[in-house]
Coordinates of C-alpha atoms and ligand atoms in Angstrom, one line a residue:
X1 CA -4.9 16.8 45.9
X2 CA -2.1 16.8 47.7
X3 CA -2.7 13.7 49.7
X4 CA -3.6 11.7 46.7
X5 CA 0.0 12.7 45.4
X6 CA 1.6 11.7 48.9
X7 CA -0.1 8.4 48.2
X8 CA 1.0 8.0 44.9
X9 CA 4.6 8.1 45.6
X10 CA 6.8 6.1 44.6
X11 CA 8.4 5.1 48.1
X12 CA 9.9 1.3 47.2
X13 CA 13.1 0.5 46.5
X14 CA 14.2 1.2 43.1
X15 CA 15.8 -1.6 41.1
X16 CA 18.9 -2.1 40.8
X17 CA 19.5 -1.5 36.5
X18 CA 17.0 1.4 36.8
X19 CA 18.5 4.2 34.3
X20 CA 17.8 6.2 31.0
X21 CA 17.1 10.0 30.2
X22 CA 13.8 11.4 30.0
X23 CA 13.5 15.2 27.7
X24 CA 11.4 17.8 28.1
X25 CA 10.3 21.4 26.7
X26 CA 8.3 23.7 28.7
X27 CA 7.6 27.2 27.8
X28 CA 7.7 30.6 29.5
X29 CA 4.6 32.3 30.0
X30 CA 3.8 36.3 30.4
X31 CA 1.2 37.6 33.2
X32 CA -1.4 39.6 32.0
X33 CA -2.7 39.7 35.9
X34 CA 0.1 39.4 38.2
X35 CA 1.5 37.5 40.9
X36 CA 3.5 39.9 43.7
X37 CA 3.1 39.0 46.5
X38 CA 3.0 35.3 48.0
X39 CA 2.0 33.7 51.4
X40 CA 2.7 30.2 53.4
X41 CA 4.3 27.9 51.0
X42 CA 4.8 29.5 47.6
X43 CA 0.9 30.5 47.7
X44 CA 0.1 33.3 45.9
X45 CA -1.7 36.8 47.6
X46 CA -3.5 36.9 44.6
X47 CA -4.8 35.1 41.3
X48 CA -2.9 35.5 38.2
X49 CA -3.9 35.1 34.3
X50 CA -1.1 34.0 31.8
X51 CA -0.6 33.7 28.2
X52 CA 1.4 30.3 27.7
X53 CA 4.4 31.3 25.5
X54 CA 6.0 29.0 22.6
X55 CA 9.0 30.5 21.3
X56 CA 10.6 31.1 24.9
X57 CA 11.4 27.6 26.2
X58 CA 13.9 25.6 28.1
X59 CA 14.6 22.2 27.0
X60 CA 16.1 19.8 29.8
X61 CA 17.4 16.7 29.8
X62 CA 17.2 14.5 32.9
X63 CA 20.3 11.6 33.3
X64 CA 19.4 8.9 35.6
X65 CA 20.7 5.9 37.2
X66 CA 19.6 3.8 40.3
X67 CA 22.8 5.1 42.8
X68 CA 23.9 4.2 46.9
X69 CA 22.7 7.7 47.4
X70 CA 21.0 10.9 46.0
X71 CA 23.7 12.3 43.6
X72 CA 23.0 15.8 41.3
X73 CA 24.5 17.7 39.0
X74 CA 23.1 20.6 36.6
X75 CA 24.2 21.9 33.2
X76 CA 23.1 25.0 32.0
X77 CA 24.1 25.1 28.1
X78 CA 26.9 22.8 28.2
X79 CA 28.5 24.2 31.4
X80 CA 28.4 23.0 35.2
X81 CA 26.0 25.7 37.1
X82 CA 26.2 25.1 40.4
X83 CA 24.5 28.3 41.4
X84 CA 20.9 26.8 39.6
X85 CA 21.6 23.9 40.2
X86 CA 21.1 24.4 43.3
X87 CA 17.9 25.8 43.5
X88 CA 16.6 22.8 42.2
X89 CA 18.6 20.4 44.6
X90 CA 16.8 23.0 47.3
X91 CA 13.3 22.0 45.6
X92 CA 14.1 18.5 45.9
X93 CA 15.5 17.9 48.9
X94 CA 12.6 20.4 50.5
X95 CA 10.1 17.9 48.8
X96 CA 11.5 14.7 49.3
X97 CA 8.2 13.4 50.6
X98 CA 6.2 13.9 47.2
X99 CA 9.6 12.0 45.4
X100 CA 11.8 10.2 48.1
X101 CA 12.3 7.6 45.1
X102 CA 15.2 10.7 44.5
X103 CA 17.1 9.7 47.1
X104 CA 18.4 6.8 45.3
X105 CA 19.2 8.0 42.0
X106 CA 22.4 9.9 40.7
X107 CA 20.6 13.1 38.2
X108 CA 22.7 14.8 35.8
X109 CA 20.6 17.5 34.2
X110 CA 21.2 19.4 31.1
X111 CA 19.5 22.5 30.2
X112 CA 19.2 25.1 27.5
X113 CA 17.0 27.9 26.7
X114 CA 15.5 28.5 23.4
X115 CA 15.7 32.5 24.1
X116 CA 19.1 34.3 23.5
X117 CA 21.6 34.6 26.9
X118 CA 20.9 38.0 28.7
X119 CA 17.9 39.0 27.0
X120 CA 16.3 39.5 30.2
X121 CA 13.8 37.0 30.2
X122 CA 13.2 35.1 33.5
X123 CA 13.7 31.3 32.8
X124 CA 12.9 30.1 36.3
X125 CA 8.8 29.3 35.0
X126 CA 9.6 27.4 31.9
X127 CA 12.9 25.7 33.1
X128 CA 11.6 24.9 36.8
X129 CA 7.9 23.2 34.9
X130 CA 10.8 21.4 32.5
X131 CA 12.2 19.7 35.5
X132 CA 8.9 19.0 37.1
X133 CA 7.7 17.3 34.0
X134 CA 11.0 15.3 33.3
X135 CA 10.7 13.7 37.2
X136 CA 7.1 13.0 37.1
X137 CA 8.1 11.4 33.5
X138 CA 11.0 9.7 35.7
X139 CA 8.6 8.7 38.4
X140 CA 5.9 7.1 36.1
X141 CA 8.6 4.8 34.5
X142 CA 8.8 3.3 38.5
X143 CA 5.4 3.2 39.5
X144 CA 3.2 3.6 35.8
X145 CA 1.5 6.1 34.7
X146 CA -1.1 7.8 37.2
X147 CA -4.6 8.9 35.7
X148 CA -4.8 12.4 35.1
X149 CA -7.1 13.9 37.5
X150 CA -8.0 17.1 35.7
X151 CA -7.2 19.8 33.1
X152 CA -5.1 17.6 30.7
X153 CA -5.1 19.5 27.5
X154 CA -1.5 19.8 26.2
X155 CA -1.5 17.1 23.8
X156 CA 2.4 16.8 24.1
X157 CA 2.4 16.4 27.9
X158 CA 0.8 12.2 27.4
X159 CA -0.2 10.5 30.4
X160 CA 1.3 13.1 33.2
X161 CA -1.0 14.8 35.3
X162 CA -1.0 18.4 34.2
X163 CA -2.7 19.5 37.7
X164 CA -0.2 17.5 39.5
X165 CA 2.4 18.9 36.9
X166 CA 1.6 22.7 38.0
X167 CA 1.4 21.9 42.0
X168 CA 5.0 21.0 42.0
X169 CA 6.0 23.5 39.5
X170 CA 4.5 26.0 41.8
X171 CA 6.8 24.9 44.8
X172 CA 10.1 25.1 42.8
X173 CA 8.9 28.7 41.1
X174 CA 5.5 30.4 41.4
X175 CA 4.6 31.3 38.0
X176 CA 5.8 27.8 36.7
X177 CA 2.8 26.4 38.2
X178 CA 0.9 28.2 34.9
X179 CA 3.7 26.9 32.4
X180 CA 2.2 23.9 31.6
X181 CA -1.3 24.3 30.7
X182 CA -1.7 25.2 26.6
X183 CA -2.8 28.7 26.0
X184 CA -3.9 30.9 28.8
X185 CA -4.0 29.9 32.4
X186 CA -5.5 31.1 35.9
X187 CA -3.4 30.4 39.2
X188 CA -4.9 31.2 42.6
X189 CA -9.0 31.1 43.7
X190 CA -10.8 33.3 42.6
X191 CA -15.1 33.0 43.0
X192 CA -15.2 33.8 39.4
X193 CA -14.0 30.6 38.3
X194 CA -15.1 27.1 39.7
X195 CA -12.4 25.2 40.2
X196 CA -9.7 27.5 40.8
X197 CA -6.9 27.4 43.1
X198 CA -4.0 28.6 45.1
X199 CA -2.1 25.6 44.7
X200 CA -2.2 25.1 41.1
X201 CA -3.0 26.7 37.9
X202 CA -6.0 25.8 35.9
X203 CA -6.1 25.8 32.5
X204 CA -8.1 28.5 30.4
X205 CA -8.2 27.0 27.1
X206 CA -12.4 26.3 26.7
X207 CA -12.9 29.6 28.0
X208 CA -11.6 32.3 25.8
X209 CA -12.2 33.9 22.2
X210 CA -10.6 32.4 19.5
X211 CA -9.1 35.7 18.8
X212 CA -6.7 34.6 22.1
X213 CA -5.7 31.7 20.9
X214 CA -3.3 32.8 18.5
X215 CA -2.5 36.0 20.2
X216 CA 1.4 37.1 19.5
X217 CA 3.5 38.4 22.2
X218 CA 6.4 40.5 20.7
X219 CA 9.6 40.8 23.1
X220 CA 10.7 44.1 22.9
X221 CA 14.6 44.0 24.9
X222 CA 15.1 47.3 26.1
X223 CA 18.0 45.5 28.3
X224 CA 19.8 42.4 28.3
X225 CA 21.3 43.1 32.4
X226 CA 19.6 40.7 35.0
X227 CA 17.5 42.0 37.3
X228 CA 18.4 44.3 39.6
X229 CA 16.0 42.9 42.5
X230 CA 15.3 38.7 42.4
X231 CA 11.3 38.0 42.2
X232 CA 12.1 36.1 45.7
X233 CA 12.8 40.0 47.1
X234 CA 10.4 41.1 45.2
X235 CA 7.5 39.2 46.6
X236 CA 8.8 39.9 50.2
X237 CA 8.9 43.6 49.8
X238 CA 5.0 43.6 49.4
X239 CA 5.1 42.3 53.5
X240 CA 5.5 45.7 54.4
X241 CA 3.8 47.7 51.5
X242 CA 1.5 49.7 52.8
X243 CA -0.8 49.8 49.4
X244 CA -0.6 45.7 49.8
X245 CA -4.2 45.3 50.4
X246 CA -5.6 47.9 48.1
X247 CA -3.2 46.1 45.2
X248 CA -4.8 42.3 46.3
X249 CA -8.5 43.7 46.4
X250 CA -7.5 45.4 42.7
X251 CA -5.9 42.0 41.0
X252 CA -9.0 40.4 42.0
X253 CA -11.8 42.6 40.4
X254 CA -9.5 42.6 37.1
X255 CA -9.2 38.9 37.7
X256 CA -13.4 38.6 37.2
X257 CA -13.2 41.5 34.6
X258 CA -10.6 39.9 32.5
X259 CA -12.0 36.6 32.7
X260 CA -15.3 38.3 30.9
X261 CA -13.8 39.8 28.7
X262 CA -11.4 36.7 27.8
X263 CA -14.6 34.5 27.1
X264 CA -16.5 37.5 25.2
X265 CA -13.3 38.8 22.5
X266 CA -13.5 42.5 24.5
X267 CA -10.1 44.1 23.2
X268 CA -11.0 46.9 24.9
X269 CA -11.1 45.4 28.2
X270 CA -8.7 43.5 27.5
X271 CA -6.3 46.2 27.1
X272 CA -7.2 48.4 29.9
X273 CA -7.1 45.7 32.3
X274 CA -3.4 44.8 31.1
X275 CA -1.8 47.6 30.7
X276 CA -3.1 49.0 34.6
X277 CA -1.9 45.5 35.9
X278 CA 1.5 46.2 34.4
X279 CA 2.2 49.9 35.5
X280 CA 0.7 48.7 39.0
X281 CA 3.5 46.2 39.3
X282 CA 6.4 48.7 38.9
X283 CA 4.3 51.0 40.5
X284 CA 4.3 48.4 44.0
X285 CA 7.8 48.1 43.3
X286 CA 8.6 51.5 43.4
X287 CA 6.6 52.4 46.9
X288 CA 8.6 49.3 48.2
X289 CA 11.3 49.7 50.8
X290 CA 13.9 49.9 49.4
X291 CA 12.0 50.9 46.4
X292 CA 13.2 49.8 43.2
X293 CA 12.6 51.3 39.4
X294 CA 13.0 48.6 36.7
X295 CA 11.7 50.3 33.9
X296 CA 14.4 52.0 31.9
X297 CA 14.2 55.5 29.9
X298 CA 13.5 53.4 26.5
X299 CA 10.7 51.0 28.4
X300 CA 8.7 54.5 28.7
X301 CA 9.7 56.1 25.0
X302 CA 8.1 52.4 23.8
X303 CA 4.8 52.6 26.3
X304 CA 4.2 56.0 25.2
X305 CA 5.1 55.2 20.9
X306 CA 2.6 52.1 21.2
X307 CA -0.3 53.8 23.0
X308 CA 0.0 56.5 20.6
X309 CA 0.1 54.4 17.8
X310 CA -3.1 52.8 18.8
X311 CA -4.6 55.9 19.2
X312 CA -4.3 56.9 15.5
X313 CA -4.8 53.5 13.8
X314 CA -6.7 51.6 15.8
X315 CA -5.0 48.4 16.1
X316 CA -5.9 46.9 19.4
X317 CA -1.9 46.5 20.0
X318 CA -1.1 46.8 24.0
X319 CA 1.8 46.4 26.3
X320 CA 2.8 44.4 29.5
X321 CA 5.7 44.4 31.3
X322 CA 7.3 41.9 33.9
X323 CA 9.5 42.7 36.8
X324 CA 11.9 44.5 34.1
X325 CA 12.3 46.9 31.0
X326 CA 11.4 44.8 28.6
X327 CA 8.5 45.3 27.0
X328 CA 6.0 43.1 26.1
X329 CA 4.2 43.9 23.2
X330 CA 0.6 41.9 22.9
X331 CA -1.9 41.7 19.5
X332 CA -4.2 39.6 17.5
X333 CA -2.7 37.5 15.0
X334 CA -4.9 39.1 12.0
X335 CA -3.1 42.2 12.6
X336 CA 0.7 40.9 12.7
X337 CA 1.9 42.2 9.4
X338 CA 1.3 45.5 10.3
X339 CA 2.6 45.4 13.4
X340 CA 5.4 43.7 12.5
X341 CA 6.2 46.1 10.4
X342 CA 5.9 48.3 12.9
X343 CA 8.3 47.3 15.3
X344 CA 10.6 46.8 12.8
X345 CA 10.6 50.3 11.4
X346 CA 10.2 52.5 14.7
X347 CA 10.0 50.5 17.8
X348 CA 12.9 48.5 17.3
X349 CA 15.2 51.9 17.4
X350 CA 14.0 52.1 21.1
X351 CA 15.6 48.1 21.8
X352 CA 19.2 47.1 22.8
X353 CA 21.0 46.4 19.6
X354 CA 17.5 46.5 18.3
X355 CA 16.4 43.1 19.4
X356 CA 13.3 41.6 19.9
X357 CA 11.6 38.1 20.3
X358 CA 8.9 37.1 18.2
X359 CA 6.4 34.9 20.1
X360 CA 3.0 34.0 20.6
X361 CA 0.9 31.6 22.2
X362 CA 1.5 28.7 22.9
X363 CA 0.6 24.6 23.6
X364 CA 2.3 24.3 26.8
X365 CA 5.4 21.5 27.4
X366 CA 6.6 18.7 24.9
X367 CA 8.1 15.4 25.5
X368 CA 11.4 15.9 23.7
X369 CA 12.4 11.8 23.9
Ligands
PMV401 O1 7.4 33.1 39.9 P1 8.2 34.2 40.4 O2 8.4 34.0 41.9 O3 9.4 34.4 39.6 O4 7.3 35.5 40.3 C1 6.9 36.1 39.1 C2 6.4 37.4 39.2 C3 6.0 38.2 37.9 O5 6.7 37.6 36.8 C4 6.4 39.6 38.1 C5 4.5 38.2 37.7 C6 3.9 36.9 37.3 O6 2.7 36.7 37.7 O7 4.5 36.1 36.5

């Protein structure tokens, strides 16, 4: 793949009146398998299975205009942020050779989140896939659009190669590479699914239960304070974690459980399989050295009230977490009322100013102009 995407470069000169603004929405996404722990060039140690998010989404704006030399700036909700915006100048400039046609064009980016400032949500998956798709939308204007090798399926994303889409994604942020695909997505190669790979994500959609494809994923904000160790450390304390290779042989055995159960509707498996792969995260993170404990009292008083709570009614209602407190709190969509209800009468008490997010699954990134 990666040499047809050399090829398809755009490496002429790029004309002279060549401007406009291209717009894009790309969602977060929440891993029910997860990714810690990478290798080589933002390859993962392990596959990873997402939900694709809706609610949670960054909506950027790409400025452009044919310039002497490469010129960017970044706005994060109306103000100059030099600090992101360089993160994404690093991604460019360290991948000039899939999109040299950069170097001759002034960007001014603008960017905003859908999800409320310091609630705690990572936005580097849903706002790196936003830039992605707004320069391959950039790059198709110069060179037309390129025929989508495989695993289209967001209707919203038109002509740009959602495969392609997800490679670059991956090299700006890791979990971005499964931002764009609608639904559910698998990142990494696995031998249970044909077709899989490390360096993108594939989508999932033909291959679960209905009953997934309208699954709600409550945010329940236990804290609003940024992390207190970056995803980037994260990943690099697993190096010298001596549980490493028990943890990579686990994620893949609930990688070919999961995907079972994801085709066949098993809640049950379903549930067991994401609530182990969530404690076993903070679990890595706390034999790390340093070691590092994200969740927060409130994070447990919630896991505790929601298993117990699905232990006296029933309702196949579980919880994952990311590298954080929040929790996130995962169900069908023919039992929302009651969990709705739910949250809002007890587990709310447990949440900063009792906030949560209401999302659920979702289509993947939107064209925006
Ligand atoms: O994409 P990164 O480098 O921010 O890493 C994401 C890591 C987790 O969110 C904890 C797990 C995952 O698979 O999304």
């Amino acid at each position: 793949m990666e040499k047809i995407w050399l090829n398809e470069a755009f490496k002429g000169e790029v004309p002279n009146d060549f401007h406009g603004k291209v717009g894009w929405a790309s969602p977060s996404n929440i891993a029910l398998v997860k990714y810690w722990g990478k290798k080589g060039k933002q390859l993962p140690q392990n596959p990873s299975i997402s939900f694709t998010l809706s609610e949670c989404r960054s909506e950027t704006f790409i400025e452009f205009e044919k310039a002497e030399k490469f010129g960017f700036h970044f706005f994060f909700e109306g103000k100059e942020n030099p600090a992101f915006g360089a993160k994404i100048e690093k991604f460019l400039l360290d991948n000039q050779v899939f999109f040299p046609f950069v170097n001759q064009l002034n960007l001014k980016v603008k960017s905003r989140n859908t999800f409320p400032h310091s609630s705690g949500i990572a936005s580097s998956a849903s706002s790196m896939s936003a830039f992605v798709m707004g320069l391959m939308e950039i790059e198709s204007l110069l060179t037309g659009p390129s025929t989508p090798s495989t695993n289209s399926g967001t209707e919203g994303s038109g002509t740009l190669d959602l495969c392609k889409a997800s490679y670059f994604s991956r090299l700006a942020s890791g979990s971005a590479a499964r931002s764009v695909f609608t639904k559910m997505a698998l990142w990494g190669k696995t031998e249970a699914y044909e077709g899989s790979s490390d360096e993108y994500a594939v989508s999932l959609a033909d291959d679960i239960h209905p009953v997934f494809k309208t699954y709600h994923d409550s945010i329940l904000i236990v804290s609003g304070e940024t992390k207190s160790v970056s995803s980037r450390a994260g990943h690099a304390l697993m190096e010298g974690n001596p549980y490493a290779p028990a943890r990579y042989a686990q994620a893949n055995e609930n990688i070919k459980n999961l995907l079972l159960a994801l085709k066949s509707g098993d809640l049950d498996t379903f549930i067991n399989i994401t609530e182990s792969e969530a404690l076993q995260l903070h679990a890595l993170m706390m034999c790390s050295n340093p070691s590092f404990i994200l969740m927060k009292p409130n994070t447990l008083n919630l896991i505790n009230e929601i298993r117990e709570f699905r232990e006296e009614t029933k309702i196949p209602l579980c919880f994952t977490l990311d590298a954080g407190p929040n929790v996130h709190l995962l169900y069908p969509e023919q039992e929302a009322d009651k969990v709705e209800y739910y949250i809002k009468n007890v587990l709310a008490d447990y949440c900063d100013r009792e906030r949560w997010i209401a999302d659920h699954v979702g289509d993947g990134p939107k064209k925006l102009l």
